[in-house]
Coordinates of C-alpha atoms and ligand atoms in Angstrom, one line a residue:
X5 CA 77.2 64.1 59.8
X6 CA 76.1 61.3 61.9
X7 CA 73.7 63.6 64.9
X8 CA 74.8 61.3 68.0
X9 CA 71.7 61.7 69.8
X10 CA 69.2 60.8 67.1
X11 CA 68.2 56.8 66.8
X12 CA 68.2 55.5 63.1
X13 CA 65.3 56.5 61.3
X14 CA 63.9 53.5 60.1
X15 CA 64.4 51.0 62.6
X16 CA 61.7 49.4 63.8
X17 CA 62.5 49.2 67.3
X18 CA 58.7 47.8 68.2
X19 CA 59.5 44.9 66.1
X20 CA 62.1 43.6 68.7
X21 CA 60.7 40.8 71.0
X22 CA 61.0 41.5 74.6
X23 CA 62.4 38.1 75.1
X24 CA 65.5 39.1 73.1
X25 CA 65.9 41.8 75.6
X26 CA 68.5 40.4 77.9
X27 CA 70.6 39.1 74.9
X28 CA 70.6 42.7 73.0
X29 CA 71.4 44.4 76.1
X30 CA 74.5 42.4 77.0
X31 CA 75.5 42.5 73.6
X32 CA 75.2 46.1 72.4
X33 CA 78.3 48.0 72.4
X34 CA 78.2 50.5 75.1
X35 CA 80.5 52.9 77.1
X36 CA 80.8 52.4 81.0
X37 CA 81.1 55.9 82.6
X38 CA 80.5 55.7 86.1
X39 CA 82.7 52.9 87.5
X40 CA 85.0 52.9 90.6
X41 CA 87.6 50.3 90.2
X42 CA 88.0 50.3 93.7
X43 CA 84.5 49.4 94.2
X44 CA 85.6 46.2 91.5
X45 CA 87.4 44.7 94.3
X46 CA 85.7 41.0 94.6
X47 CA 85.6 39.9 98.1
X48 CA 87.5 36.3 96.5
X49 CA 90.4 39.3 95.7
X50 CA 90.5 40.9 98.6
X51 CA 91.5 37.3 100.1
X52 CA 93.6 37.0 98.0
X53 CA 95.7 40.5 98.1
X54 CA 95.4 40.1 101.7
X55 CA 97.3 36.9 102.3
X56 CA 99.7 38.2 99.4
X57 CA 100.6 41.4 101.3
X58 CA 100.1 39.8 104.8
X59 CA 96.8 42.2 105.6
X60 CA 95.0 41.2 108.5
X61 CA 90.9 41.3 107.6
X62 CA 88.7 41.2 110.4
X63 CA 86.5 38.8 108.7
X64 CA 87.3 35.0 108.6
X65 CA 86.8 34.4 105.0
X66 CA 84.6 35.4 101.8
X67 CA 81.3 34.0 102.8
X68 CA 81.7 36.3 105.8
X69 CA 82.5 39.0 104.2
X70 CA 79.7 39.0 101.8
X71 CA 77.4 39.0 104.4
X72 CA 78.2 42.4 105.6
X73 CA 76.9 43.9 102.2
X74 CA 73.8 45.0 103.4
X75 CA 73.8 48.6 103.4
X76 CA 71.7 51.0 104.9
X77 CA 72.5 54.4 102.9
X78 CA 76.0 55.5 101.3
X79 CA 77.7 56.1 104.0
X80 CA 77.7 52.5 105.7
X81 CA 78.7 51.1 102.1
X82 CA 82.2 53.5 102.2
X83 CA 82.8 51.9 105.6
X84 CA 83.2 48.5 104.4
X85 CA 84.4 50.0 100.8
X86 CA 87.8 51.5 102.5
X87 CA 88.2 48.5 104.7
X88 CA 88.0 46.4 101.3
X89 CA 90.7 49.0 99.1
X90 CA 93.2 48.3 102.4
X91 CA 94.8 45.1 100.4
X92 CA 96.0 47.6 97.7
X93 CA 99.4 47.7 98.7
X94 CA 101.8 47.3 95.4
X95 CA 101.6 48.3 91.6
X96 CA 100.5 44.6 90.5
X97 CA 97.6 45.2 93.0
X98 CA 96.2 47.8 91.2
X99 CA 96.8 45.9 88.0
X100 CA 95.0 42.7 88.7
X101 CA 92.1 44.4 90.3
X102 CA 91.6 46.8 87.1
X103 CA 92.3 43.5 84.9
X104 CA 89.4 41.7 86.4
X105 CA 87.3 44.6 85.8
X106 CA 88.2 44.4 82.0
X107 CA 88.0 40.8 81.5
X108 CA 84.2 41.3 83.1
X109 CA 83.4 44.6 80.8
X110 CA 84.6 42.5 77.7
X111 CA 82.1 40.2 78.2
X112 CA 79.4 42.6 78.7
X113 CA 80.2 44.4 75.1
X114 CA 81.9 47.4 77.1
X115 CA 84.0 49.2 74.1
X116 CA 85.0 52.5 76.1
X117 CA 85.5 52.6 80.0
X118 CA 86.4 55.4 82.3
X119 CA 87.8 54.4 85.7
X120 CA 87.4 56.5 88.6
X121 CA 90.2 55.5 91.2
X122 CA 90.3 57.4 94.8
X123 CA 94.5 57.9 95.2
X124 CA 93.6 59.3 98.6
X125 CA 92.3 56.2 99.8
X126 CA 95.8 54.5 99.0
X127 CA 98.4 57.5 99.8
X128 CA 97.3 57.7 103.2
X129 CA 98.1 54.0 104.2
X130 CA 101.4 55.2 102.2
X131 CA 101.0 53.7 98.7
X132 CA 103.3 56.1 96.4
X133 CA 100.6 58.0 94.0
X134 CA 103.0 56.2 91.2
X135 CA 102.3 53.2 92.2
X136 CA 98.3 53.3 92.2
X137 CA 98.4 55.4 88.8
X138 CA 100.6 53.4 86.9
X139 CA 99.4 49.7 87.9
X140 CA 95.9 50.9 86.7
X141 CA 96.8 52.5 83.8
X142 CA 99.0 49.3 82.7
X143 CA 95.7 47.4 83.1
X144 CA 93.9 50.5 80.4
X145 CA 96.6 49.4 77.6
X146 CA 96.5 45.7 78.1
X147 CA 92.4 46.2 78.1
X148 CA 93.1 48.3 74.5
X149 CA 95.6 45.8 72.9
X150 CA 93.3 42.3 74.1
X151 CA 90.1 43.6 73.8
X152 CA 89.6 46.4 72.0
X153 CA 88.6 48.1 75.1
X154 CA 89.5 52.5 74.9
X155 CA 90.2 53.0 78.6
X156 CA 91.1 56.0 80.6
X157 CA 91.1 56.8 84.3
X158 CA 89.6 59.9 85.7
X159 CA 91.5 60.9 89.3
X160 CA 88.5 61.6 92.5
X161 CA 88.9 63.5 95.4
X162 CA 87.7 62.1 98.5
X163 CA 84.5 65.0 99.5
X164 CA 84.7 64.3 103.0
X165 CA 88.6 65.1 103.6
X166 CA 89.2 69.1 102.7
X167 CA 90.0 71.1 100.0
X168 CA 93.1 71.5 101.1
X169 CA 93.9 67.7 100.8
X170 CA 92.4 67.5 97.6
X171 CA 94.7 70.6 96.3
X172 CA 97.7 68.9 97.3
X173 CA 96.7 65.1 96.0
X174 CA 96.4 67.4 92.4
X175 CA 99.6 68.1 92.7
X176 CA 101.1 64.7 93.7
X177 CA 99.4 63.4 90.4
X178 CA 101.1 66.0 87.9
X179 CA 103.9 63.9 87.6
X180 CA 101.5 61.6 85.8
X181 CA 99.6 63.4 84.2
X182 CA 99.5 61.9 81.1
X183 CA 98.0 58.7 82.6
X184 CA 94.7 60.2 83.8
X185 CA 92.2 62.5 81.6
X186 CA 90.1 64.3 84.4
X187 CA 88.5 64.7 87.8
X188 CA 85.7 63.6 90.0
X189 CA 84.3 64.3 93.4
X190 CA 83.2 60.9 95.3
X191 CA 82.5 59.7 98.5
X192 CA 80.2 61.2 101.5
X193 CA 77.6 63.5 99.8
X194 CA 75.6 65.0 103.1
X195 CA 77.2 67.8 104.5
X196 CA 80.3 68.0 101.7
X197 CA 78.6 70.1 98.5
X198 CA 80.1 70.5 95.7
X199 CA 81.2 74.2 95.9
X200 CA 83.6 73.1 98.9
X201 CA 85.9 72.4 96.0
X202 CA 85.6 75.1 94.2
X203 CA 89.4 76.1 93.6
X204 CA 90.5 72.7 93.2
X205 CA 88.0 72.3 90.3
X206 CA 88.9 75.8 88.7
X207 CA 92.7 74.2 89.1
X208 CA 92.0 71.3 87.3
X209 CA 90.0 73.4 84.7
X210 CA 93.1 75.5 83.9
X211 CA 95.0 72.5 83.4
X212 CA 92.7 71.0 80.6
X213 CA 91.2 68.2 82.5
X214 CA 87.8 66.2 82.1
X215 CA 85.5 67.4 84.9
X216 CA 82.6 65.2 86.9
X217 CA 81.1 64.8 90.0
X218 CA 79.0 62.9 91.8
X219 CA 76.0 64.7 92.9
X220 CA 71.7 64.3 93.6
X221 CA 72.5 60.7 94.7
X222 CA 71.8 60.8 98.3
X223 CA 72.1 64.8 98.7
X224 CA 69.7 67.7 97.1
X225 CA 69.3 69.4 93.9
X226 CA 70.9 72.4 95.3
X227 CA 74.4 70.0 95.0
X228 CA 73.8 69.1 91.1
X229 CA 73.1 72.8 90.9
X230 CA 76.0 73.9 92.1
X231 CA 78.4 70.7 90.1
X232 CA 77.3 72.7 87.1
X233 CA 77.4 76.4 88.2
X234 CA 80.4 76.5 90.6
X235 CA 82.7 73.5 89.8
X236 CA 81.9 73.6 86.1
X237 CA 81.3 70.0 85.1
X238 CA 80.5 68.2 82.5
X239 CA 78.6 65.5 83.4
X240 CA 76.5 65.0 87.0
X241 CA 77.6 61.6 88.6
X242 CA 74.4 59.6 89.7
X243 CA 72.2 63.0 89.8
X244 CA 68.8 61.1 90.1
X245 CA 67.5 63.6 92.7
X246 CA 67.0 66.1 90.0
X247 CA 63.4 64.8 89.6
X248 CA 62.9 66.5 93.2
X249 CA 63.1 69.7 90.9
X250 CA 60.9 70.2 87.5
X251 CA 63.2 72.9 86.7
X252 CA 66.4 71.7 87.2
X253 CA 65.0 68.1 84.9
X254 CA 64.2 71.2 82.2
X255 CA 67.7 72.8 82.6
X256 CA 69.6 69.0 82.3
X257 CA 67.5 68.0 79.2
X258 CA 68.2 71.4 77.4
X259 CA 72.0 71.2 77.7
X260 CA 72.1 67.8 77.0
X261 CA 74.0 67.3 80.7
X262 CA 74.7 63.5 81.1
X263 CA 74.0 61.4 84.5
X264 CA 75.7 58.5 84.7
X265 CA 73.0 56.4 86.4
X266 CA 73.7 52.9 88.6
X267 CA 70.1 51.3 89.4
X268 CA 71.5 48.8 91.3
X269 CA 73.8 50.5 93.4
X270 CA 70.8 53.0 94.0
X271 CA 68.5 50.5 95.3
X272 CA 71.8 49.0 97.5
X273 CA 71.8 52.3 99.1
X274 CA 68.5 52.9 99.6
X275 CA 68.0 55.9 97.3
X276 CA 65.6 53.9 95.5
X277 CA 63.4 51.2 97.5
X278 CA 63.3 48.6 94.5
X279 CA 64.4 48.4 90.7
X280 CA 60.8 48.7 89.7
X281 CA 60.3 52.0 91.7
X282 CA 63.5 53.7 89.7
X283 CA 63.2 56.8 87.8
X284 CA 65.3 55.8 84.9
X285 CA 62.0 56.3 82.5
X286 CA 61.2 59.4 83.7
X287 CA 64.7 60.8 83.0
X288 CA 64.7 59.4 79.6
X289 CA 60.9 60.5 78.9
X290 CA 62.2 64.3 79.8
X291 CA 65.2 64.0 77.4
X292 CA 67.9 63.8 79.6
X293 CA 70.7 61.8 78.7
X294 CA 71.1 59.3 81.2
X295 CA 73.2 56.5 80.9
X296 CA 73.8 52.8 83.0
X297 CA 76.8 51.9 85.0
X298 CA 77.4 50.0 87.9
X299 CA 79.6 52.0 90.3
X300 CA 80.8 49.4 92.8
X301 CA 79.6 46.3 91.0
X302 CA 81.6 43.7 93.3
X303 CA 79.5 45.5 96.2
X304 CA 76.0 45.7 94.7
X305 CA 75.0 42.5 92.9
X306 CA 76.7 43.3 89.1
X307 CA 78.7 44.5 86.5
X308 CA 77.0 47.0 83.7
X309 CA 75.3 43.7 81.7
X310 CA 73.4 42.8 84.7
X311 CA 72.4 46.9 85.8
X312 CA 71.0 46.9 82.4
X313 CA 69.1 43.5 82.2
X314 CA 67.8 43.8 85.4
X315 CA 66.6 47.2 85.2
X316 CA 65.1 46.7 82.1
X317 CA 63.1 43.4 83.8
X318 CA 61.8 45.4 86.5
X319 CA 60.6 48.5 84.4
X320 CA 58.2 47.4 81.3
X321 CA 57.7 51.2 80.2
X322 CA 61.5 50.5 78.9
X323 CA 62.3 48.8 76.0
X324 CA 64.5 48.2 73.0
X325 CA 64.1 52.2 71.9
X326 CA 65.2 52.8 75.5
X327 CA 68.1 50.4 75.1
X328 CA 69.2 51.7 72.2
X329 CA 68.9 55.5 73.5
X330 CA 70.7 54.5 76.7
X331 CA 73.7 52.7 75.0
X332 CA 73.5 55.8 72.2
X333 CA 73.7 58.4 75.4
X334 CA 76.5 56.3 76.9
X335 CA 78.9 57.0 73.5
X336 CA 77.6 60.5 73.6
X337 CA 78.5 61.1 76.5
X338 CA 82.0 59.9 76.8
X339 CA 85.2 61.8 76.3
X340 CA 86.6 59.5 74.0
X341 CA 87.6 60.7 70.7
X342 CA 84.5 61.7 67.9
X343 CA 86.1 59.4 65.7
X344 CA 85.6 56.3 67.9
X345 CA 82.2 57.5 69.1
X346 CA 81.5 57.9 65.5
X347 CA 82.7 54.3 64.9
X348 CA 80.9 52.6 68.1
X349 CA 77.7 54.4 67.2
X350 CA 77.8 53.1 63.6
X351 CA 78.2 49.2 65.4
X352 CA 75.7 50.0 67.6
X353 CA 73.1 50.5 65.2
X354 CA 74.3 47.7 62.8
X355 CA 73.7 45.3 66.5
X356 CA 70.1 46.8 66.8
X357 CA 69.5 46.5 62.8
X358 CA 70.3 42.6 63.2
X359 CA 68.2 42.0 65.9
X360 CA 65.5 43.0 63.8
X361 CA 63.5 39.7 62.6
X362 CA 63.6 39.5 59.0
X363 CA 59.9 40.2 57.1
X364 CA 58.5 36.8 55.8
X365 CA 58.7 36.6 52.4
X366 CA 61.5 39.3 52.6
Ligands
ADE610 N1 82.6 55.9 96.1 C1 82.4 54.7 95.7 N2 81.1 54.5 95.4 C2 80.5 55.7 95.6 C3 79.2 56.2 95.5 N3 78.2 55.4 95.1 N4 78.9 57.4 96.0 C4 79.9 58.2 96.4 N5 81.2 57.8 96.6 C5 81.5 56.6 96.1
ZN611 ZN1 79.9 56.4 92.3

């Protein structure tokens, strides 16, 4: 039995030159986990889904637009982030923008993807729930039969509207429940902890869906605390405050908890002031199971290939044991099927065993 957190015994990792780095990390197959497809929305896009749904932006075109990425902290990102999602308007909308996100993960050797998608953002500018759900998940089965992609969509509640809401946008989605395989809790951290949605969790719990939530990126420890002991999760979305607390790093390494982890997006928002000063190394020295993802990568400067290459350029204590480990911990951490995990795990290794340089004389 194949132990998924364990590298290959005899692969000489040390004998990988760092100049094959960039290549290997593209390359390797890897899961994304931490992704809102939202937050995929290129600003050439939302031009174009505006004009096609005759949305008036307040911005005169896409040069203008990109200019107003420059973000202070999380909060005045999900400013410009809603104003962006307001082009969604029809089923096809929803399709095309999750299709560019595949076409972009296909060439960045993404073999499992878990979309988180905000319904709240779109049923409140009166989108029907169908709509949203079933353009995206159209785009997950196009992305399985053309690429070989295993997609699924995991449904967020918005933190900063109430419980209340949340409850009731649960309910909405039953009727497609077969299109989305869990939860999340997104948006405004501060002030909205995680145990404000504590019976929506429980309700999602009893009916047998995937449970995450975003916690430790801007707010405390307290919040990835209470993700795990009140709403029950299963992995801790961001969570790279946990280094404020010894004992909470202890408590993620010995359950094997996984953060899904987005460098660049942290240094977008400030949590982190450069790449180089990210504690990515530090969470994978303690043994927690970290992954890479890019959260909002049409917002912060790139899709998963470039979070990794460019984290990995800025921070020379990681290299290709790291990659390996953090492309390992991304399977690992999935909820795909232990089959295919078994599968990508075995490809992954065979992609680290060829970039091995052959003994001379071998
Ligand atoms: N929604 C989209 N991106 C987010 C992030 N980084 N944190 C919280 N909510 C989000
Ligand atoms: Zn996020």
């Amino acid at each position: 039995m194949t132990d998924l957190t364990q590298p290959p015994p005899h692969l000489p990792f040390e004998a990988i030159a760092r100049e094959r780095l960039p290549a290997l990390l593209r390359a390797m197959p890897k899961a994304e986990l931490h992704l809102h497809i939202e937050g995929s929305l290129e600003p050439e896009l939302i031009f174009r889904l505006a004009q096609r749904n005759g949305v008036a932006l307040p911005y005169p075109n896409v040069e203008a637009l990109r200019a107003a990425y420059a973000f202070t902290d999380l909060q005045s990102f999900l400013d410009i982030y809603y104003a962006g999602a307001s082009v969604l308007r029809h089923e096809s909308d929803f399709f095309d923008m999750a299709w560019a996100y595949f076409e972009r993960a296909a060439a960045d050797g993404v073999v499992h993807a878990e979309l988180f998608f905000d319904p709240q953002t779109h049923t409140a500018r009166g989108v029907p729930m169908r709509d949203v759900v079933v353009g995206l998940s159209h785009a997950c089965a196009r992305a399985h039969a053309e690429f070989g992609i295993s997609a699924s969509l995991i449904l967020c509640f918005l933190r900063h509207l109430s419980e209340e809401e949340a409850l009731a946008t649960l309910e909405e989605a039953l009727p497609y429940r077969e299109h989305f395989i869990g939860v999340g809790l997104d948006s405004s951290e501060r002030g909205h902890p995680p145990e404000k949605f504590a019976r929506v969790f429980a309700r999602a719990r009893e009916l047998g869906l995937h449970l995450v939530a975003h916690a430790g990126e801007e707010g405390p420890p307290a919040y990835i605390e209470s993700a795990l002991d009140v709403l029950q999760v299963e992995r801790i979305d961001h969570g790279v405050r946990c280094t404020d607390s010894p004992a909470l790093m202890a408590r993620l390494a010995r359950l094997r908890m996984p953060l899904t982890v987005c460098p660049l997006s942290n240094v977008k928002l400030c949590v982190f002031p450069t790449l180089s000063a990210h504690n990515l190394p530090q969470l994978l020295e303690a043994g927690i199971c970290a992954t890479v993802n890019s959260d909002d990568p049409a917002y912060f400067g790139g899709y998963v290939g470039d979070n990794y290459v460019q984290t990995f350029a800025a921070l020379p204590q990681l290299g290709a044991r790291q990659a390996w480990q953090l492309a390992a911990n991304s399977i690992e951490a999935s909820f795909a099927r232990p089959a295919d995990k078994l599968r990508w795990r075995q490809a992954l290794d065979d992609c680290f065993a060829r970039a091995v340089p052959s003994q001379p004389g071998a």
